[in-house]
Short mmCIF file of C-alpha atoms in Angstrom, two decimals:
data_model
loop_
_atom_site.label_atom_id
_atom_site.label_comp_id
_atom_site.label_asym_id
_atom_site.label_seq_id
_atom_site.Cartn_x
_atom_site.Cartn_y
_atom_site.Cartn_z
CA MET A 1 0.00 0.00 0.00
CA SER A 2 1.31 3.43 -0.94
CA PRO A 3 2.18 6.09 1.68
CA ALA A 4 -0.65 8.29 0.37
CA LEU A 5 -3.26 5.60 1.01
CA ARG A 6 -1.71 4.85 4.38
CA ARG A 7 -2.07 8.54 5.35
CA LYS A 8 -5.75 8.44 4.39
CA LEU A 9 -6.27 5.43 6.65
CA GLN A 10 -4.52 7.21 9.51
CA ALA A 11 -6.77 10.24 9.03
CA LEU A 12 -9.84 8.00 9.30
CA LEU A 13 -8.46 6.43 12.47
CA GLU A 14 -7.93 9.88 13.95
CA ARG A 15 -11.49 10.79 13.01
CA ARG A 16 -12.74 7.68 14.83
CA GLU A 17 -10.90 8.80 17.98
CA GLU A 18 -12.38 12.29 17.63
CA VAL A 19 -15.89 10.87 17.26
CA GLU A 20 -15.36 8.74 20.36
CA ARG A 21 -14.45 11.86 22.35
CA LEU A 22 -17.48 13.72 21.01
CA LEU A 23 -19.83 10.91 22.01
CA ALA A 24 -18.59 11.29 25.59
CA ASP A 25 -19.38 15.03 25.54
CA PRO A 26 -22.57 15.83 27.53
CA THR A 27 -23.53 18.60 25.10
CA VAL A 28 -23.54 16.08 22.25
CA SER A 29 -25.58 13.61 24.28
CA ALA A 30 -28.17 16.32 24.78
CA ASP A 31 -28.66 16.62 21.01
CA PRO A 32 -30.35 13.35 19.91
CA ALA A 33 -29.95 13.96 16.17
CA ARG A 34 -26.23 14.73 16.42
CA PHE A 35 -25.64 11.89 18.87
CA ARG A 36 -27.38 9.47 16.51
CA ALA A 37 -25.33 10.67 13.51
CA LEU A 38 -22.05 10.39 15.42
CA SER A 39 -23.00 6.94 16.71
CA ARG A 40 -23.54 5.79 13.13
CA GLU A 41 -20.20 7.25 12.08
CA PHE A 42 -18.43 5.56 14.98
CA ALA A 43 -20.00 2.22 14.06
CA ARG A 44 -18.72 2.63 10.49
CA LEU A 45 -15.18 3.54 11.59
CA GLN A 46 -14.76 0.89 14.30
CA PRO A 47 -14.13 -1.99 11.83
CA LEU A 48 -11.29 0.11 10.35
CA ALA A 49 -9.70 0.48 13.79
CA ASP A 50 -10.06 -3.26 14.37
CA ALA A 51 -8.45 -4.04 11.00
CA LEU A 52 -5.53 -1.69 11.66
CA ALA A 53 -4.97 -3.30 15.08
CA ALA A 54 -5.04 -6.75 13.46
CA GLU A 55 -2.56 -5.57 10.84
CA THR A 56 -0.18 -4.34 13.56
CA GLN A 57 -0.39 -7.73 15.27
CA ALA A 58 0.19 -9.57 11.98
CA ARG A 59 3.32 -7.47 11.30
CA ALA A 60 4.62 -8.28 14.76
CA ASP A 61 3.95 -12.00 14.17
CA LEU A 62 5.77 -11.82 10.83
CA ALA A 63 8.81 -10.10 12.38
CA ALA A 64 8.95 -12.70 15.19
CA ALA A 65 8.73 -15.58 12.68
CA GLN A 66 11.47 -14.08 10.48
CA ALA A 67 13.73 -13.84 13.53
CA LEU A 68 13.37 -17.60 14.05
CA ARG A 69 14.41 -18.41 10.48
CA HIS A 70 18.05 -18.67 11.46
CA ASP A 71 17.43 -21.33 14.10
CA PRO A 72 17.85 -24.72 12.36
CA GLU A 73 15.46 -26.45 14.77
CA LEU A 74 12.70 -23.86 14.34
CA ARG A 75 13.17 -23.02 10.67
CA ALA A 76 10.27 -25.18 9.41
CA LEU A 77 7.92 -23.76 12.02
CA ALA A 78 9.12 -20.25 11.21
CA GLU A 79 8.39 -20.71 7.49
CA ASP A 80 4.84 -21.81 8.28
CA GLU A 81 4.35 -18.78 10.54
CA ILE A 82 5.79 -16.45 7.90
CA ALA A 83 3.40 -17.80 5.26
CA ALA A 84 0.40 -17.47 7.60
CA ALA A 85 1.29 -13.93 8.68
CA THR A 86 1.92 -12.84 5.07
CA ALA A 87 -1.47 -14.20 3.99
CA ARG A 88 -3.16 -12.37 6.88
CA LEU A 89 -1.44 -9.12 5.91
CA GLN A 90 -2.59 -9.44 2.30
CA ALA A 91 -6.18 -10.06 3.37
CA LEU A 92 -6.08 -7.17 5.85
CA GLU A 93 -4.72 -4.80 3.21
CA ALA A 94 -7.66 -5.63 0.96
CA THR A 95 -10.03 -5.04 3.88
CA LEU A 96 -8.40 -1.70 4.71
CA LEU A 97 -8.68 -0.51 1.13
CA THR A 98 -12.45 -0.96 1.22
CA HIS A 99 -12.58 1.70 3.96
CA LEU A 100 -11.11 4.21 1.50
CA LEU A 101 -13.84 3.73 -1.07
CA PRO A 102 -16.08 6.76 -1.68
CA ARG A 103 -19.18 6.43 0.44
CA ASP A 104 -22.63 7.72 -0.40
CA PRO A 105 -23.89 9.51 2.76
CA ARG A 106 -27.45 8.68 1.69
CA ASP A 107 -26.87 4.94 2.07
CA ASP A 108 -27.91 4.88 5.73
CA GLY A 109 -31.41 6.16 5.05
CA GLY A 110 -34.57 5.11 3.28
CA ALA A 111 -35.83 5.56 -0.25
CA TYR A 112 -38.74 6.36 -2.48
CA LEU A 113 -39.53 3.38 -4.69
CA GLU A 114 -41.34 4.08 -7.95
CA VAL A 115 -42.54 1.20 -10.14
CA ARG A 116 -44.23 1.91 -13.47
CA ALA A 117 -45.62 -0.37 -16.17
CA GLY A 118 -43.74 -0.07 -19.45
CA THR A 119 -44.30 -1.77 -22.77
CA GLY A 120 -46.74 -4.67 -22.73
CA GLY A 121 -50.16 -3.26 -21.81
CA ASP A 122 -52.06 -5.20 -19.15
CA GLU A 123 -49.23 -7.71 -18.80
CA ALA A 124 -46.80 -4.88 -18.00
CA ALA A 125 -49.12 -3.64 -15.25
CA LEU A 126 -49.33 -7.15 -13.80
CA PHE A 127 -45.54 -7.39 -13.87
CA ALA A 128 -45.23 -4.00 -12.13
CA GLY A 129 -47.47 -5.45 -9.42
CA ASP A 130 -45.22 -8.52 -9.15
CA LEU A 131 -42.15 -6.30 -8.76
CA PHE A 132 -43.75 -4.14 -6.08
CA ARG A 133 -44.83 -7.26 -4.18
CA MET A 134 -41.25 -8.57 -4.45
CA TYR A 135 -39.82 -5.34 -2.99
CA SER A 136 -42.47 -5.23 -0.26
CA ARG A 137 -41.60 -8.75 0.87
CA TYR A 138 -37.89 -7.95 0.77
CA ALA A 139 -38.53 -4.84 2.87
CA ASP A 140 -40.53 -6.88 5.38
CA ALA A 141 -37.68 -9.37 5.69
CA GLN A 142 -35.27 -6.49 6.40
CA GLY A 143 -37.55 -4.95 8.99
CA TRP A 144 -38.22 -1.81 6.92
CA ARG A 145 -41.49 0.12 6.85
CA VAL A 146 -43.35 0.47 3.53
CA GLU A 147 -45.88 3.26 3.03
CA VAL A 148 -47.66 3.59 -0.31
CA GLU A 149 -47.83 7.26 -1.31
CA SER A 150 -49.79 6.87 -4.54
CA ALA A 151 -51.04 4.05 -6.72
CA ASN A 152 -52.72 3.81 -10.12
CA PRO A 153 -54.06 0.25 -10.50
CA GLY A 154 -54.08 -1.56 -13.82
CA GLU A 155 -57.41 -2.43 -15.44
CA HIS A 156 -56.86 -6.18 -14.94
CA GLY A 157 -54.65 -6.10 -11.86
CA GLY A 158 -51.20 -4.90 -10.93
CA TYR A 159 -50.29 -1.24 -11.29
CA LYS A 160 -49.78 1.27 -14.03
CA GLU A 161 -47.78 3.17 -11.41
CA ILE A 162 -47.12 2.81 -7.70
CA ILE A 163 -44.93 4.98 -5.50
CA ALA A 164 -43.94 4.02 -1.96
CA ARG A 165 -41.79 5.42 0.79
CA ILE A 166 -39.53 2.80 2.37
CA GLU A 167 -38.03 3.69 5.73
CA GLY A 168 -35.31 1.66 7.41
CA GLU A 169 -31.60 1.58 8.13
CA GLY A 170 -29.70 1.02 4.89
CA ALA A 171 -32.76 0.71 2.66
CA TYR A 172 -31.35 3.01 -0.03
CA ALA A 173 -27.97 1.24 0.06
CA ARG A 174 -29.66 -2.00 -0.99
CA LEU A 175 -32.52 -0.85 -3.19
CA LYS A 176 -30.49 1.56 -5.34
CA TYR A 177 -29.27 -1.46 -7.32
CA GLU A 178 -32.84 -1.99 -8.56
CA ALA A 179 -33.11 1.23 -10.59
CA GLY A 180 -33.62 0.62 -14.30
CA THR A 181 -35.79 -1.36 -16.70
CA HIS A 182 -36.91 -4.85 -15.68
CA ARG A 183 -38.08 -7.22 -18.44
CA VAL A 184 -40.33 -10.25 -18.08
CA GLN A 185 -40.77 -13.15 -20.49
CA ARG A 186 -43.79 -15.35 -19.81
CA VAL A 187 -47.10 -16.61 -21.18
CA PRO A 188 -49.87 -14.19 -20.12
CA LEU A 189 -53.03 -15.65 -18.58
CA THR A 190 -55.00 -14.17 -21.47
CA GLU A 191 -52.82 -15.88 -24.12
CA SER A 192 -54.85 -18.80 -25.51
CA GLN A 193 -52.11 -20.19 -27.77
CA GLY A 194 -49.36 -20.36 -25.17
CA ARG A 195 -47.09 -17.79 -26.79
CA ILE A 196 -44.41 -16.13 -24.68
CA HIS A 197 -44.76 -12.35 -24.43
CA THR A 198 -42.11 -9.84 -23.41
CA SER A 199 -43.17 -6.93 -21.21
CA ALA A 200 -41.32 -4.41 -19.12
CA ALA A 201 -41.60 -2.20 -16.07
CA THR A 202 -39.34 0.59 -14.88
CA VAL A 203 -38.05 1.10 -11.36
CA ALA A 204 -36.72 4.34 -9.89
CA VAL A 205 -35.11 4.50 -6.45
CA ILE A 206 -34.67 7.95 -4.91
CA ALA A 207 -32.94 8.52 -1.58
CA LEU A 208 -34.91 10.10 1.24
CA GLU A 209 -31.78 11.79 2.57
CA PRO A 210 -30.30 14.66 0.51
CA GLY A 211 -26.71 13.76 1.39
CA GLU A 212 -24.29 16.53 0.56
CA ILE A 213 -26.56 18.20 -2.02
CA ASP A 214 -28.48 21.24 -0.81
CA ILE A 215 -31.54 21.98 -2.94
CA THR A 216 -33.50 25.12 -2.12
CA LEU A 217 -36.95 25.31 -3.67
CA ASN A 218 -37.92 28.74 -4.95
CA PRO A 219 -41.68 29.29 -4.49
CA ALA A 220 -41.71 31.17 -7.81
CA ASP A 221 -40.64 27.93 -9.55
CA LEU A 222 -43.59 25.94 -8.21
CA ARG A 223 -47.14 25.59 -9.42
CA ILE A 224 -49.32 24.07 -6.72
CA ASP A 225 -52.72 22.66 -7.59
CA THR A 226 -55.31 21.06 -5.32
CA PHE A 227 -57.80 18.36 -6.24
CA ARG A 228 -60.11 15.89 -4.60
CA SER A 229 -58.47 12.79 -3.25
CA SER A 230 -59.40 9.42 -4.71
CA GLY A 231 -57.54 7.40 -2.09
CA ALA A 232 -58.36 6.11 1.37
CA GLY A 233 -60.00 8.39 3.88
CA GLY A 234 -63.60 7.31 4.39
CA GLN A 235 -66.22 10.05 4.18
CA HIS A 236 -63.47 12.65 3.77
CA VAL A 237 -62.69 11.43 0.23
CA ASN A 238 -64.02 13.52 -2.66
CA LYS A 239 -65.57 16.12 -0.30
CA THR A 240 -62.60 18.47 0.11
CA GLU A 241 -59.67 19.29 -2.14
CA SER A 242 -57.00 17.90 0.16
CA ALA A 243 -54.82 16.29 -2.53
CA ILE A 244 -51.82 18.26 -3.78
CA ARG A 245 -50.06 18.35 -7.13
CA ILE A 246 -46.78 20.31 -7.36
CA THR A 247 -45.12 21.11 -10.67
CA HIS A 248 -41.50 22.26 -10.68
CA LEU A 249 -41.58 24.64 -13.64
CA PRO A 250 -37.83 24.71 -14.51
CA THR A 251 -37.61 20.91 -14.85
CA GLY A 252 -41.21 19.88 -15.49
CA LEU A 253 -41.13 17.40 -12.58
CA VAL A 254 -44.57 16.69 -11.14
CA VAL A 255 -45.35 15.13 -7.77
CA GLU A 256 -48.69 14.36 -6.17
CA SER A 257 -49.78 13.40 -2.69
CA GLN A 258 -53.29 12.42 -1.64
CA THR A 259 -52.84 9.82 1.08
CA GLU A 260 -53.23 12.23 4.00
CA ARG A 261 -56.50 13.73 5.18
CA SER A 262 -55.22 17.31 5.30
CA GLN A 263 -53.98 19.52 2.50
CA HIS A 264 -51.08 20.67 4.67
CA ALA A 265 -49.84 17.11 5.29
CA ASN A 266 -50.10 16.21 1.60
CA ARG A 267 -48.25 19.39 0.63
CA ASP A 268 -45.44 18.55 3.07
CA LYS A 269 -45.07 15.01 1.68
CA ALA A 270 -45.12 16.25 -1.92
CA MET A 271 -42.47 18.90 -1.22
CA LYS A 272 -40.18 16.33 0.39
CA ARG A 273 -40.47 13.98 -2.57
CA LEU A 274 -39.92 16.79 -5.07
CA GLN A 275 -36.77 17.83 -3.24
CA ALA A 276 -35.52 14.22 -3.21
CA MET A 277 -36.19 13.94 -6.98
CA LEU A 278 -34.24 17.14 -7.68
CA VAL A 279 -31.29 15.89 -5.63
CA GLU A 280 -31.36 12.58 -7.53
CA ALA A 281 -31.47 14.40 -10.88
CA GLU A 282 -28.47 16.54 -9.93
CA LEU A 283 -26.44 13.54 -8.78
CA ALA A 284 -27.35 11.61 -11.94
CA ARG A 285 -26.16 14.57 -14.02
CA ARG A 286 -22.82 14.64 -12.19
CA ALA A 287 -22.40 10.86 -12.43
CA ALA A 288 -23.07 10.88 -16.18
CA ALA A 289 -20.24 13.35 -16.67
CA THR A 290 -17.66 11.20 -14.87
CA ALA A 291 -18.77 7.57 -15.13
CA ALA A 292 -18.53 6.80 -18.84
CA ASP A 293 -15.88 4.14 -18.18
CA ARG A 294 -17.85 2.23 -15.55
CA LYS A 295 -19.52 -0.99 -16.62
CA LEU A 296 -21.73 -1.18 -13.52
CA GLN A 297 -24.02 1.82 -13.18
CA VAL A 298 -26.14 1.65 -10.06
CA GLY A 299 -28.32 4.07 -8.23
CA SER A 300 -28.36 6.52 -11.12
CA GLY A 301 -32.11 6.40 -11.61
CA ASP A 302 -31.58 5.74 -15.33
CA ARG A 303 -34.78 3.90 -16.22
CA SER A 304 -33.75 3.45 -19.86
CA GLN A 305 -31.08 0.91 -18.91
CA ARG A 306 -32.32 -2.68 -19.11
CA ILE A 307 -30.87 -4.25 -16.01
CA ARG A 308 -32.65 -7.58 -15.50
CA THR A 309 -34.72 -10.24 -17.25
CA TYR A 310 -37.20 -12.57 -15.51
CA ASN A 311 -37.76 -15.62 -17.72
CA PHE A 312 -40.68 -17.70 -16.42
CA PRO A 313 -40.45 -20.72 -18.78
CA GLN A 314 -36.85 -21.32 -17.70
CA GLY A 315 -37.30 -20.16 -14.09
CA ARG A 316 -34.37 -17.85 -14.72
CA VAL A 317 -33.36 -14.37 -13.57
CA THR A 318 -30.45 -12.71 -15.41
CA ASP A 319 -28.88 -9.44 -14.34
CA HIS A 320 -27.29 -7.86 -17.40
CA ARG A 321 -24.88 -5.60 -15.50
CA VAL A 322 -22.62 -8.44 -14.38
CA GLU A 323 -21.36 -11.11 -16.73
CA GLY A 324 -22.56 -14.55 -15.69
CA LEU A 325 -25.04 -13.32 -13.07
CA THR A 326 -27.89 -15.74 -13.80
CA LEU A 327 -29.89 -17.51 -11.11
CA TYR A 328 -32.36 -20.34 -11.74
CA ASP A 329 -34.40 -19.47 -8.68
CA LEU A 330 -37.12 -17.17 -10.02
CA PRO A 331 -39.93 -18.11 -7.55
CA ARG A 332 -37.81 -17.35 -4.49
CA ILE A 333 -36.53 -14.08 -5.97
CA LEU A 334 -40.06 -12.90 -6.77
CA ASP A 335 -40.96 -13.86 -3.20
CA GLY A 336 -38.46 -11.27 -1.96
CA ASP A 337 -35.18 -13.19 -1.73
CA LEU A 338 -33.13 -10.46 -3.44
CA ASP A 339 -29.89 -10.70 -1.47
CA PRO A 340 -28.16 -13.15 -3.86
CA LEU A 341 -28.51 -10.50 -6.58
CA ILE A 342 -27.94 -7.36 -4.51
CA LEU A 343 -24.90 -8.66 -2.63
CA ARG A 344 -23.25 -9.74 -5.89
CA LEU A 345 -23.87 -6.30 -7.38
CA GLN A 346 -22.37 -4.69 -4.28
CA GLN A 347 -19.26 -6.86 -4.64
CA GLU A 348 -18.88 -5.91 -8.28
CA GLN A 349 -19.24 -2.22 -7.52
CA HIS A 350 -16.65 -2.45 -4.74
CA ALA A 351 -14.25 -4.24 -7.09
CA GLU A 352 -14.67 -1.49 -9.68
CA ALA A 353 -14.12 1.20 -7.07
CA LEU A 354 -10.99 -0.53 -5.76
CA ALA A 355 -9.59 -0.76 -9.28
CA ARG A 356 -10.17 2.97 -9.80
CA LEU A 357 -8.59 3.75 -6.42
CA ALA A 358 -5.47 1.78 -7.33
CA HIS A 359 -5.32 3.49 -10.73
CA GLU A 360 -5.68 6.98 -9.23
CA ASP A 361 -3.01 6.21 -6.66
#
């Protein structure tokens, strides 16, 4: 490892010690939001401190074994110890490098999940419903909370569009790999001759947390319309104009909220989602300018990119972003078992980032 990378690791270790001191400060303890943020940062930095301590021990073991090399009676034992310590050092160096990878500060938070039917008519709407059910079951397994913000059902089931807010630790970090176009190949229930049809649905994943991007909404750039809610709400529905539609004039982005009983609450939810969408658009613009050489694009919100195919006749799921990533386990995946796909995509992204880090160094 180069001296420059070693200095970066030392700086992170010093930051971990600083955070530890801050957490012991009574003024920090009195601020729940700051205390929670620092606790998260400490938890992220502690594995780095552990790895550096293990590396120090491995270097000491290697030096002790090398000192025994000159003793004829202990030479064989020393060679075994040298090999073991060297292997540990190599593994620890790889672990330490992962702590230098750029980290998205939004990864700790939740996400807006938007699923829309694409090409394929009624079958596309049914597939969009299958995808949303898959994500809902995955969220349940992770202990996340799913709240549907708006839904436009298909005429024969599923959804033309459904938007949900998913809250939970690390939800965005996992779900961001799902952004893009999902394709399904299967025989529709309405197909009398057994022909396989291809349909598609698009998925957008937008972080709830703004991260390092500060978007200020200018009231002059907004057109706010009210309309009667068509969602849940009992007798309140269709009697008052509590639903909100906000149009961001410079970009043309439109958001709606009608799940709350009051106009104020719907306006607040719509403003938060609009701000999240503007942050995502800005980050996608920046990423497009610098990521032309990356084979694995994740979390960019680019819905035009076909990322995955679900082939029902073969029981196969293929992710097109990673060569050879095909699983013959379609029923379990549609039932919410997404980790085999998501974890592999995370590994590939880390490998790419490590290669860029080595090249830049």
